PDB file of C-alpha atoms and ligand atoms in Angstrom:
ATOM      1  CA  MET B  18     103.815   2.072 218.589  1.00  0.00           C
ATOM      2  CA  SER B  19     100.462   3.437 217.434  1.00  0.00           C
ATOM      3  CA  GLU B  20      99.556   3.694 213.769  1.00  0.00           C
ATOM      4  CA  GLN B  21      99.900   7.473 213.983  1.00  0.00           C
ATOM      5  CA  GLN B  22     103.373   7.249 215.544  1.00  0.00           C
ATOM      6  CA  LEU B  23     104.503   4.801 212.872  1.00  0.00           C
ATOM      7  CA  LYS B  24     103.257   7.167 210.187  1.00  0.00           C
ATOM      8  CA  GLU B  25     105.054  10.138 211.730  1.00  0.00           C
ATOM      9  CA  GLN B  26     108.268   8.134 211.989  1.00  0.00           C
ATOM     10  CA  ILE B  27     108.031   7.207 208.302  1.00  0.00           C
ATOM     11  CA  ILE B  28     107.450  10.774 207.215  1.00  0.00           C
ATOM     12  CA  SER B  29     110.287  12.129 209.362  1.00  0.00           C
ATOM     13  CA  GLY B  30     112.603   9.419 207.970  1.00  0.00           C
ATOM     14  CA  GLY B  31     112.385  10.937 204.465  1.00  0.00           C
ATOM     15  CA  ASN B  32     113.193   8.275 201.864  1.00  0.00           C
ATOM     16  CA  ILE B  33     109.560   7.340 201.239  1.00  0.00           C
ATOM     17  CA  PRO B  34     109.226   4.486 198.725  1.00  0.00           C
ATOM     18  CA  ARG B  35     107.921   6.050 195.537  1.00  0.00           C
ATOM     19  CA  HIS B  36     106.311   2.811 194.422  1.00  0.00           C
ATOM     20  CA  VAL B  37     105.069  -0.017 196.664  1.00  0.00           C
ATOM     21  CA  ALA B  38     103.947  -3.328 195.144  1.00  0.00           C
ATOM     22  CA  ILE B  39     102.054  -5.978 197.102  1.00  0.00           C
ATOM     23  CA  ILE B  40     101.402  -9.670 196.470  1.00  0.00           C
ATOM     24  CA  MET B  41      98.179 -10.032 198.452  1.00  0.00           C
ATOM     25  CA  ASP B  42      98.332 -13.672 199.499  1.00  0.00           C
ATOM     26  CA  GLY B  43      96.783 -15.969 202.100  1.00  0.00           C
ATOM     27  CA  ASN B  44      93.043 -15.364 201.728  1.00  0.00           C
ATOM     28  CA  GLY B  45      92.279 -19.058 201.322  1.00  0.00           C
ATOM     29  CA  ARG B  46      94.287 -20.049 204.394  1.00  0.00           C
ATOM     30  CA  TRP B  47      92.678 -17.281 206.442  1.00  0.00           C
ATOM     31  CA  ALA B  48      89.240 -18.671 205.599  1.00  0.00           C
ATOM     32  CA  GLN B  49      90.354 -22.245 206.160  1.00  0.00           C
ATOM     33  CA  GLU B  50      91.578 -21.368 209.664  1.00  0.00           C
ATOM     34  CA  ARG B  51      88.010 -20.274 210.398  1.00  0.00           C
ATOM     35  CA  GLY B  52      86.410 -23.334 208.829  1.00  0.00           C
ATOM     36  CA  LYS B  53      84.937 -21.214 206.016  1.00  0.00           C
ATOM     37  CA  PRO B  54      85.075 -21.471 202.218  1.00  0.00           C
ATOM     38  CA  ARG B  55      87.998 -19.745 200.464  1.00  0.00           C
ATOM     39  CA  VAL B  56      85.811 -16.920 199.138  1.00  0.00           C
ATOM     40  CA  PHE B  57      85.185 -15.785 202.711  1.00  0.00           C
ATOM     41  CA  GLY B  58      88.884 -14.882 202.815  1.00  0.00           C
ATOM     42  CA  HIS B  59      88.634 -12.964 199.544  1.00  0.00           C
ATOM     43  CA  GLN B  60      85.710 -10.953 200.926  1.00  0.00           C
ATOM     44  CA  HIS B  61      87.687  -9.992 204.027  1.00  0.00           C
ATOM     45  CA  GLY B  62      90.745  -9.171 201.940  1.00  0.00           C
ATOM     46  CA  MET B  63      88.880  -6.069 200.771  1.00  0.00           C
ATOM     47  CA  HIS B  64      89.388  -4.432 204.199  1.00  0.00           C
ATOM     48  CA  ALA B  65      93.120  -4.828 203.745  1.00  0.00           C
ATOM     49  CA  VAL B  66      92.956  -3.297 200.262  1.00  0.00           C
ATOM     50  CA  ARG B  67      91.240  -0.224 201.636  1.00  0.00           C
ATOM     51  CA  ALA B  68      93.796   0.063 204.454  1.00  0.00           C
ATOM     52  CA  VAL B  69      96.865  -0.072 202.188  1.00  0.00           C
ATOM     53  CA  VAL B  70      95.481   2.355 199.633  1.00  0.00           C
ATOM     54  CA  GLU B  71      94.854   4.868 202.405  1.00  0.00           C
ATOM     55  CA  GLY B  72      98.170   4.082 204.112  1.00  0.00           C
ATOM     56  CA  CYS B  73     100.269   4.607 200.995  1.00  0.00           C
ATOM     57  CA  ARG B  74      98.419   7.791 200.175  1.00  0.00           C
ATOM     58  CA  ASP B  75      98.929   9.107 203.728  1.00  0.00           C
ATOM     59  CA  VAL B  76     102.706   8.755 203.685  1.00  0.00           C
ATOM     60  CA  GLY B  77     103.065  10.146 200.169  1.00  0.00           C
ATOM     61  CA  CYS B  78     103.831   7.143 197.940  1.00  0.00           C
ATOM     62  CA  GLU B  79     103.400   7.933 194.243  1.00  0.00           C
ATOM     63  CA  ALA B  80     102.258   4.488 193.192  1.00  0.00           C
ATOM     64  CA  LEU B  81     100.789   1.350 194.713  1.00  0.00           C
ATOM     65  CA  THR B  82     100.510  -1.823 192.653  1.00  0.00           C
ATOM     66  CA  LEU B  83      98.312  -4.607 194.004  1.00  0.00           C
ATOM     67  CA  TYR B  84      98.487  -8.120 192.578  1.00  0.00           C
ATOM     68  CA  ALA B  85      94.790  -8.951 192.570  1.00  0.00           C
ATOM     69  CA  PHE B  86      94.490 -11.796 190.056  1.00  0.00           C
ATOM     70  CA  SER B  87      97.227 -13.549 188.146  1.00  0.00           C
ATOM     71  CA  GLU B  88      97.201 -14.981 184.659  1.00  0.00           C
ATOM     72  CA  GLU B  89      97.647 -18.382 186.359  1.00  0.00           C
ATOM     73  CA  ASN B  90      94.688 -17.768 188.692  1.00  0.00           C
ATOM     74  CA  TRP B  91      92.411 -18.445 185.682  1.00  0.00           C
ATOM     75  CA  LYS B  92      93.169 -22.115 186.416  1.00  0.00           C
ATOM     76  CA  ARG B  93      91.263 -21.922 189.727  1.00  0.00           C
ATOM     77  CA  PRO B  94      87.720 -23.344 190.064  1.00  0.00           C
ATOM     78  CA  ALA B  95      85.185 -21.349 188.021  1.00  0.00           C
ATOM     79  CA  ALA B  96      83.088 -20.569 191.103  1.00  0.00           C
ATOM     80  CA  GLU B  97      86.052 -18.972 192.902  1.00  0.00           C
ATOM     81  CA  ILE B  98      86.961 -16.909 189.813  1.00  0.00           C
ATOM     82  CA  LYS B  99      83.383 -15.684 189.570  1.00  0.00           C
ATOM     83  CA  VAL B 100      83.400 -14.477 193.175  1.00  0.00           C
ATOM     84  CA  LEU B 101      86.789 -12.791 192.738  1.00  0.00           C
ATOM     85  CA  MET B 102      85.575 -10.911 189.652  1.00  0.00           C
ATOM     86  CA  ARG B 103      82.394  -9.866 191.427  1.00  0.00           C
ATOM     87  CA  LEU B 104      84.383  -8.616 194.425  1.00  0.00           C
ATOM     88  CA  LEU B 105      86.670  -6.628 192.143  1.00  0.00           C
ATOM     89  CA  ARG B 106      83.719  -5.018 190.454  1.00  0.00           C
ATOM     90  CA  HIS B 107      82.071  -4.181 193.784  1.00  0.00           C
ATOM     91  CA  TYR B 108      85.315  -2.771 195.165  1.00  0.00           C
ATOM     92  CA  ILE B 109      85.696  -0.487 192.169  1.00  0.00           C
ATOM     93  CA  GLU B 110      82.077   0.643 192.157  1.00  0.00           C
ATOM     94  CA  ARG B 111      82.169   1.349 195.892  1.00  0.00           C
ATOM     95  CA  GLU B 112      85.591   3.036 195.998  1.00  0.00           C
ATOM     96  CA  ARG B 113      85.412   5.093 192.802  1.00  0.00           C
ATOM     97  CA  ASN B 114      84.258   8.293 194.543  1.00  0.00           C
ATOM     98  CA  ASN B 115      86.624   7.813 197.418  1.00  0.00           C
ATOM     99  CA  LEU B 116      89.551   7.426 195.010  1.00  0.00           C
ATOM    100  CA  ARG B 117      88.680  10.633 193.208  1.00  0.00           C
ATOM    101  CA  GLU B 118      88.176  12.549 196.459  1.00  0.00           C
ATOM    102  CA  ASN B 119      91.641  11.416 197.525  1.00  0.00           C
ATOM    103  CA  ASP B 120      93.118  12.350 194.138  1.00  0.00           C
ATOM    104  CA  ILE B 121      94.061   8.734 193.328  1.00  0.00           C
ATOM    105  CA  ARG B 122      94.143   7.581 189.710  1.00  0.00           C
ATOM    106  CA  LEU B 123      93.106   4.008 189.017  1.00  0.00           C
ATOM    107  CA  GLN B 124      94.924   1.941 186.419  1.00  0.00           C
ATOM    108  CA  CYS B 125      94.705  -1.730 185.513  1.00  0.00           C
ATOM    109  CA  LEU B 126      97.631  -3.881 184.441  1.00  0.00           C
ATOM    110  CA  GLY B 127      97.062  -7.149 182.644  1.00  0.00           C
ATOM    111  CA  ARG B 128      95.264  -8.876 179.817  1.00  0.00           C
ATOM    112  CA  MET B 129      91.945  -7.194 180.531  1.00  0.00           C
ATOM    113  CA  GLU B 130      90.269  -8.714 177.477  1.00  0.00           C
ATOM    114  CA  LYS B 131      89.972 -11.968 179.447  1.00  0.00           C
ATOM    115  CA  VAL B 132      88.037 -10.294 182.264  1.00  0.00           C
ATOM    116  CA  ALA B 133      84.224 -10.633 182.326  1.00  0.00           C
ATOM    117  CA  PRO B 134      82.569  -7.628 180.616  1.00  0.00           C
ATOM    118  CA  ALA B 135      80.741  -6.333 183.724  1.00  0.00           C
ATOM    119  CA  ALA B 136      83.965  -6.152 185.751  1.00  0.00           C
ATOM    120  CA  ARG B 137      85.938  -4.767 182.812  1.00  0.00           C
ATOM    121  CA  GLU B 138      83.408  -2.026 182.133  1.00  0.00           C
ATOM    122  CA  ALA B 139      83.362  -0.998 185.803  1.00  0.00           C
ATOM    123  CA  MET B 140      87.151  -0.714 185.731  1.00  0.00           C
ATOM    124  CA  GLU B 141      87.251   1.245 182.483  1.00  0.00           C
ATOM    125  CA  GLU B 142      84.633   3.584 183.807  1.00  0.00           C
ATOM    126  CA  ALA B 143      86.513   4.129 187.089  1.00  0.00           C
ATOM    127  CA  MET B 144      89.802   4.666 185.226  1.00  0.00           C
ATOM    128  CA  GLU B 145      88.120   7.362 183.167  1.00  0.00           C
ATOM    129  CA  TYR B 146      86.456   8.852 186.265  1.00  0.00           C
ATOM    130  CA  THR B 147      89.810   9.195 188.081  1.00  0.00           C
ATOM    131  CA  SER B 148      91.945   9.998 185.029  1.00  0.00           C
ATOM    132  CA  SER B 149      92.800  13.541 186.103  1.00  0.00           C
ATOM    133  CA  CYS B 150      93.842  12.570 189.646  1.00  0.00           C
ATOM    134  CA  SER B 151      97.528  12.969 190.323  1.00  0.00           C
ATOM    135  CA  SER B 152      98.508  12.448 193.973  1.00  0.00           C
ATOM    136  CA  MET B 153      98.916   8.680 193.649  1.00  0.00           C
ATOM    137  CA  VAL B 154      98.390   5.917 191.079  1.00  0.00           C
ATOM    138  CA  LEU B 155      96.637   2.742 192.192  1.00  0.00           C
ATOM    139  CA  ASN B 156      97.484  -0.092 189.814  1.00  0.00           C
ATOM    140  CA  LEU B 157      95.386  -3.200 190.010  1.00  0.00           C
ATOM    141  CA  ALA B 158      97.176  -6.129 188.409  1.00  0.00           C
ATOM    142  CA  ILE B 159      94.330  -8.241 187.106  1.00  0.00           C
ATOM    143  CA  SER B 160      94.725 -11.148 184.715  1.00  0.00           C
ATOM    144  CA  TYR B 161      98.361 -10.192 185.057  1.00  0.00           C
ATOM    145  CA  GLY B 162     101.369 -12.350 184.299  1.00  0.00           C
ATOM    146  CA  SER B 163     104.810 -10.862 184.007  1.00  0.00           C
ATOM    147  CA  ARG B 164     105.937 -13.273 181.303  1.00  0.00           C
ATOM    148  CA  ALA B 165     102.765 -12.498 179.334  1.00  0.00           C
ATOM    149  CA  GLU B 166     103.562  -8.794 179.758  1.00  0.00           C
ATOM    150  CA  ILE B 167     107.071  -9.365 178.371  1.00  0.00           C
ATOM    151  CA  VAL B 168     105.600 -11.382 175.471  1.00  0.00           C
ATOM    152  CA  ASP B 169     103.249  -8.487 174.688  1.00  0.00           C
ATOM    153  CA  ALA B 170     106.183  -6.044 174.798  1.00  0.00           C
ATOM    154  CA  VAL B 171     108.279  -8.200 172.447  1.00  0.00           C
ATOM    155  CA  ARG B 172     105.368  -8.443 170.014  1.00  0.00           C
ATOM    156  CA  ALA B 173     104.925  -4.655 170.062  1.00  0.00           C
ATOM    157  CA  LEU B 174     108.639  -4.128 169.357  1.00  0.00           C
ATOM    158  CA  GLY B 175     108.480  -6.783 166.614  1.00  0.00           C
ATOM    159  CA  ARG B 176     105.631  -4.929 164.924  1.00  0.00           C
ATOM    160  CA  GLU B 177     107.629  -1.691 164.952  1.00  0.00           C
ATOM    161  CA  ILE B 178     110.616  -3.473 163.418  1.00  0.00           C
ATOM    162  CA  ALA B 179     108.404  -5.079 160.735  1.00  0.00           C
ATOM    163  CA  THR B 180     107.017  -1.701 159.704  1.00  0.00           C
ATOM    164  CA  GLY B 181     110.481  -0.130 159.636  1.00  0.00           C
ATOM    165  CA  LYS B 182     109.715   2.217 162.529  1.00  0.00           C
ATOM    166  CA  LEU B 183     112.412   0.698 164.728  1.00  0.00           C
ATOM    167  CA  ASP B 184     115.922  -0.592 164.146  1.00  0.00           C
ATOM    168  CA  PRO B 185     116.781  -3.659 166.322  1.00  0.00           C
ATOM    169  CA  GLY B 186     120.077  -2.024 167.219  1.00  0.00           C
ATOM    170  CA  ASP B 187     118.170   0.804 168.874  1.00  0.00           C
ATOM    171  CA  ILE B 188     116.445  -1.478 171.384  1.00  0.00           C
ATOM    172  CA  GLY B 189     117.709  -0.787 174.873  1.00  0.00           C
ATOM    173  CA  GLU B 190     116.277  -1.223 178.366  1.00  0.00           C
ATOM    174  CA  GLU B 191     114.291   1.976 178.008  1.00  0.00           C
ATOM    175  CA  GLN B 192     112.562   0.826 174.796  1.00  0.00           C
ATOM    176  CA  ILE B 193     111.561  -2.446 176.488  1.00  0.00           C
ATOM    177  CA  ALA B 194     110.312  -0.707 179.653  1.00  0.00           C
ATOM    178  CA  GLU B 195     108.174   1.616 177.517  1.00  0.00           C
ATOM    179  CA  LYS B 196     106.303  -1.363 176.095  1.00  0.00           C
ATOM    180  CA  LEU B 197     105.460  -2.869 179.485  1.00  0.00           C
ATOM    181  CA  TYR B 198     102.081  -2.240 181.134  1.00  0.00           C
ATOM    182  CA  THR B 199     103.929  -0.195 183.768  1.00  0.00           C
ATOM    183  CA  ASP B 200     105.192   2.382 181.264  1.00  0.00           C
ATOM    184  CA  GLY B 201     105.576   5.757 182.959  1.00  0.00           C
ATOM    185  CA  LEU B 202     105.805   4.395 186.508  1.00  0.00           C
ATOM    186  CA  PRO B 203     108.981   4.218 188.561  1.00  0.00           C
ATOM    187  CA  ASP B 204     110.106   0.639 189.332  1.00  0.00           C
ATOM    188  CA  PRO B 205     108.828  -0.595 192.712  1.00  0.00           C
ATOM    189  CA  ASP B 206     111.117   0.342 195.596  1.00  0.00           C
ATOM    190  CA  LEU B 207     109.426  -2.059 197.982  1.00  0.00           C
ATOM    191  CA  LEU B 208     107.664  -5.359 197.296  1.00  0.00           C
ATOM    192  CA  ILE B 209     105.589  -6.848 200.112  1.00  0.00           C
ATOM    193  CA  ARG B 210     104.260 -10.412 200.085  1.00  0.00           C
ATOM    194  CA  THR B 211     101.881 -11.599 202.781  1.00  0.00           C
ATOM    195  CA  SER B 212     101.349 -15.147 204.085  1.00  0.00           C
ATOM    196  CA  GLY B 213     105.039 -16.025 204.269  1.00  0.00           C
ATOM    197  CA  GLU B 214     105.496 -17.395 200.756  1.00  0.00           C
ATOM    198  CA  MET B 215     109.020 -16.847 199.424  1.00  0.00           C
ATOM    199  CA  ARG B 216     108.261 -16.552 195.728  1.00  0.00           C
ATOM    200  CA  ILE B 217     107.444 -14.050 193.031  1.00  0.00           C
ATOM    201  CA  SER B 218     104.610 -15.941 191.301  1.00  0.00           C
ATOM    202  CA  ASN B 219     105.161 -14.211 187.952  1.00  0.00           C
ATOM    203  CA  PHE B 220     104.848 -10.648 189.267  1.00  0.00           C
ATOM    204  CA  LEU B 221     106.752  -7.689 187.741  1.00  0.00           C
ATOM    205  CA  LEU B 222     109.830  -9.728 186.811  1.00  0.00           C
ATOM    206  CA  TRP B 223     111.454  -6.959 184.783  1.00  0.00           C
ATOM    207  CA  GLN B 224     110.517  -4.141 187.146  1.00  0.00           C
ATOM    208  CA  ILE B 225     111.833  -5.662 190.408  1.00  0.00           C
ATOM    209  CA  ALA B 226     115.485  -5.883 189.358  1.00  0.00           C
ATOM    210  CA  TYR B 227     116.522  -3.741 192.351  1.00  0.00           C
ATOM    211  CA  THR B 228     113.389  -3.785 194.494  1.00  0.00           C
ATOM    212  CA  GLU B 229     113.646  -4.435 198.241  1.00  0.00           C
ATOM    213  CA  PHE B 230     111.595  -7.444 199.414  1.00  0.00           C
ATOM    214  CA  TYR B 231     109.584  -7.654 202.611  1.00  0.00           C
ATOM    215  CA  ILE B 232     107.850 -10.911 203.440  1.00  0.00           C
ATOM    216  CA  THR B 233     105.465 -11.157 206.343  1.00  0.00           C
ATOM    217  CA  SER B 234     103.619 -14.154 207.754  1.00  0.00           C
ATOM    218  CA  VAL B 235     100.470 -12.024 208.240  1.00  0.00           C
ATOM    219  CA  LEU B 236      97.669 -13.355 206.029  1.00  0.00           C
ATOM    220  CA  TRP B 237      96.230 -10.764 203.649  1.00  0.00           C
ATOM    221  CA  PRO B 238      92.779 -10.331 205.294  1.00  0.00           C
ATOM    222  CA  ASP B 239      94.567  -9.397 208.563  1.00  0.00           C
ATOM    223  CA  PHE B 240      96.971  -6.913 206.947  1.00  0.00           C
ATOM    224  CA  ARG B 241      96.359  -3.346 208.111  1.00  0.00           C
ATOM    225  CA  LYS B 242      97.970   0.093 207.957  1.00  0.00           C
ATOM    226  CA  ALA B 243     100.274  -0.678 210.894  1.00  0.00           C
ATOM    227  CA  ASP B 244     101.634  -3.719 209.005  1.00  0.00           C
ATOM    228  CA  LEU B 245     102.239  -1.582 205.924  1.00  0.00           C
ATOM    229  CA  TYR B 246     103.998   1.032 208.025  1.00  0.00           C
ATOM    230  CA  GLU B 247     106.229  -1.627 209.654  1.00  0.00           C
ATOM    231  CA  ALA B 248     107.246  -2.738 206.160  1.00  0.00           C
ATOM    232  CA  ILE B 249     108.024   0.821 205.055  1.00  0.00           C
ATOM    233  CA  LEU B 250     110.040   1.486 208.230  1.00  0.00           C
ATOM    234  CA  ASP B 251     112.032  -1.671 207.570  1.00  0.00           C
ATOM    235  CA  PHE B 252     112.625  -0.484 204.003  1.00  0.00           C
ATOM    236  CA  GLN B 253     113.885   2.868 205.277  1.00  0.00           C
ATOM    237  CA  LYS B 254     116.614   1.095 207.274  1.00  0.00           C
ATOM    238  CA  ARG B 255     117.989  -0.752 204.257  1.00  0.00           C
ATOM    239  CA  GLU B 256     121.036   0.296 202.332  1.00  0.00           C
ATOM    240  CA  ARG B 257     120.382   0.012 198.610  1.00  0.00           C
ATOM    241  CA  ARG B 258     123.605  -0.359 196.694  1.00  0.00           C
ATOM    242  CA  PHE B 259     122.469  -1.014 193.106  1.00  0.00           C
ATOM    243  CA  GLY B 260     125.655  -2.971 192.479  1.00  0.00           C
ATOM    244  CA  MET B 261     127.950  -0.252 193.772  1.00  0.00           C
ATOM    245  CA  VAL B 262     130.001  -0.246 196.967  1.00  0.00           C
ATOM    246  CA  LYS B 263     129.076   1.337 200.294  1.00  0.00           C
ATOM    247  CA  SER B 264     129.736   5.047 200.158  1.00  0.00           C
ATOM    248  CA  SER B 265     131.798   4.900 203.410  1.00  0.00           C
ATOM    249  CA  VAL B 266     134.150   2.090 202.278  1.00  0.00           C
TER     250      VAL B 266
HETATM  251  C1  IPE S  27      95.335 -14.471 197.434  1.00  0.00           C
HETATM  252  O1  IPE S  27      94.925 -15.463 198.306  1.00  0.00           O
HETATM  253  C2  IPE S  27      94.242 -14.031 196.499  1.00  0.00           C
HETATM  254  C3  IPE S  27      94.436 -14.443 195.110  1.00  0.00           C
HETATM  255  C4  IPE S  27      95.453 -15.111 194.649  1.00  0.00           C
HETATM  256  C5  IPE S  27      93.408 -14.050 194.158  1.00  0.00           C
HETATM  257  P1  IPE S  27      94.877 -16.995 197.909  1.00  0.00           P
HETATM  258  O2  IPE S  27      93.523 -17.295 197.356  1.00  0.00           O
HETATM  259  O3  IPE S  27      96.008 -17.348 197.039  1.00  0.00           O
HETATM  260  O4  IPE S  27      95.035 -17.677 199.343  1.00  0.00           O
HETATM  261  P2  IPE S  27      95.918 -18.934 199.726  1.00  0.00           P
HETATM  262  O5  IPE S  27      97.301 -18.680 199.228  1.00  0.00           O
HETATM  263  O6  IPE S  27      95.305 -20.113 199.066  1.00  0.00           O
HETATM  264  O7  IPE S  27      95.854 -18.980 201.219  1.00  0.00           O
HETATM  265  C1  IPE S  28      99.869 -14.806 193.621  1.00  0.00           C
HETATM  266  O1  IPE S  28      99.284 -15.612 194.573  1.00  0.00           O
HETATM  267  C2  IPE S  28      98.821 -14.069 192.833  1.00  0.00           C
HETATM  268  C3  IPE S  28      98.053 -13.077 193.563  1.00  0.00           C
HETATM  269  C4  IPE S  28      98.265 -12.689 194.780  1.00  0.00           C
HETATM  270  C5  IPE S  28      96.994 -12.464 192.815  1.00  0.00           C
HETATM  271  P1  IPE S  28      99.012 -17.160 194.304  1.00  0.00           P
HETATM  272  O2  IPE S  28      98.436 -17.714 195.547  1.00  0.00           O
HETATM  273  O3  IPE S  28      98.235 -17.334 193.049  1.00  0.00           O
HETATM  274  O4  IPE S  28     100.486 -17.710 194.073  1.00  0.00           O
HETATM  275  P2  IPE S  28     101.072 -19.174 194.187  1.00  0.00           P
HETATM  276  O5  IPE S  28     100.218 -20.065 193.353  1.00  0.00           O
HETATM  277  O6  IPE S  28     101.008 -19.562 195.629  1.00  0.00           O
HETATM  278  O7  IPE S  28     102.471 -19.059 193.713  1.00  0.00           O
HETATM  279 MG1   MG S  29      97.921 -17.946 197.422  1.00  0.00          MG
END
């Protein structure tokens, strides 16, 4: 099926995932297969980023969250980190106008204070530049760790308790969710991981309680709109029960 046909099938199927999250994995292996350094894979991964942003926007998703750099990725060699940060900055500087033209708001999730100032400033500037856009939110998870996010949320709640603003008995799921970096976003409906790895790698642990998983062996630099559409079509065939029983039984 062509990309266009896949897109039409998704739209006619209704049930569009409101929020898609992607663990973009396999850049290093993609480069290795070509006898190139790992950063070559990161460079080519940018084509896939562009494709999924456009693809999600075209079928009407409200939010797309891309896992770009984990809290644990800081343990990688300094030279690789430097290239990743430079690529992020270039992506944002290049795509800023395109995002605004397509009415996409950029947001960053993670401990941004650890990010090099040049990359951080470019992101803050692009977030401001796209702040009034409302067709879709593009979340870049950078310096992101889900456990760190939960730690930050617990600290914020603790501060409110210490100042008497909050009673511990009033803490419910909603109060916790409000303190996460994803406050205001629906939980992901669909989580895609490329490169065949069957793990979560500290991504959105709280938010994926009832998310549908889709794992593909495609390496991230090869991932294109058609691959995204296949994942969404697969999602549309699933029956989500949220702990209940099938409506027909
Ligand atoms: C994903 O590709 C990109 C980041 C984690 C930043 P990897 O760099 O993890 O590629 P593999 O998993 O080693 O192939
Ligand atoms: C997860 O990929 C993080 C990102 C995609 C940014 P990793 O390649 O870092 O995950 P592990 O180490 O294989 O679990
Ligand atoms: Mg990896």
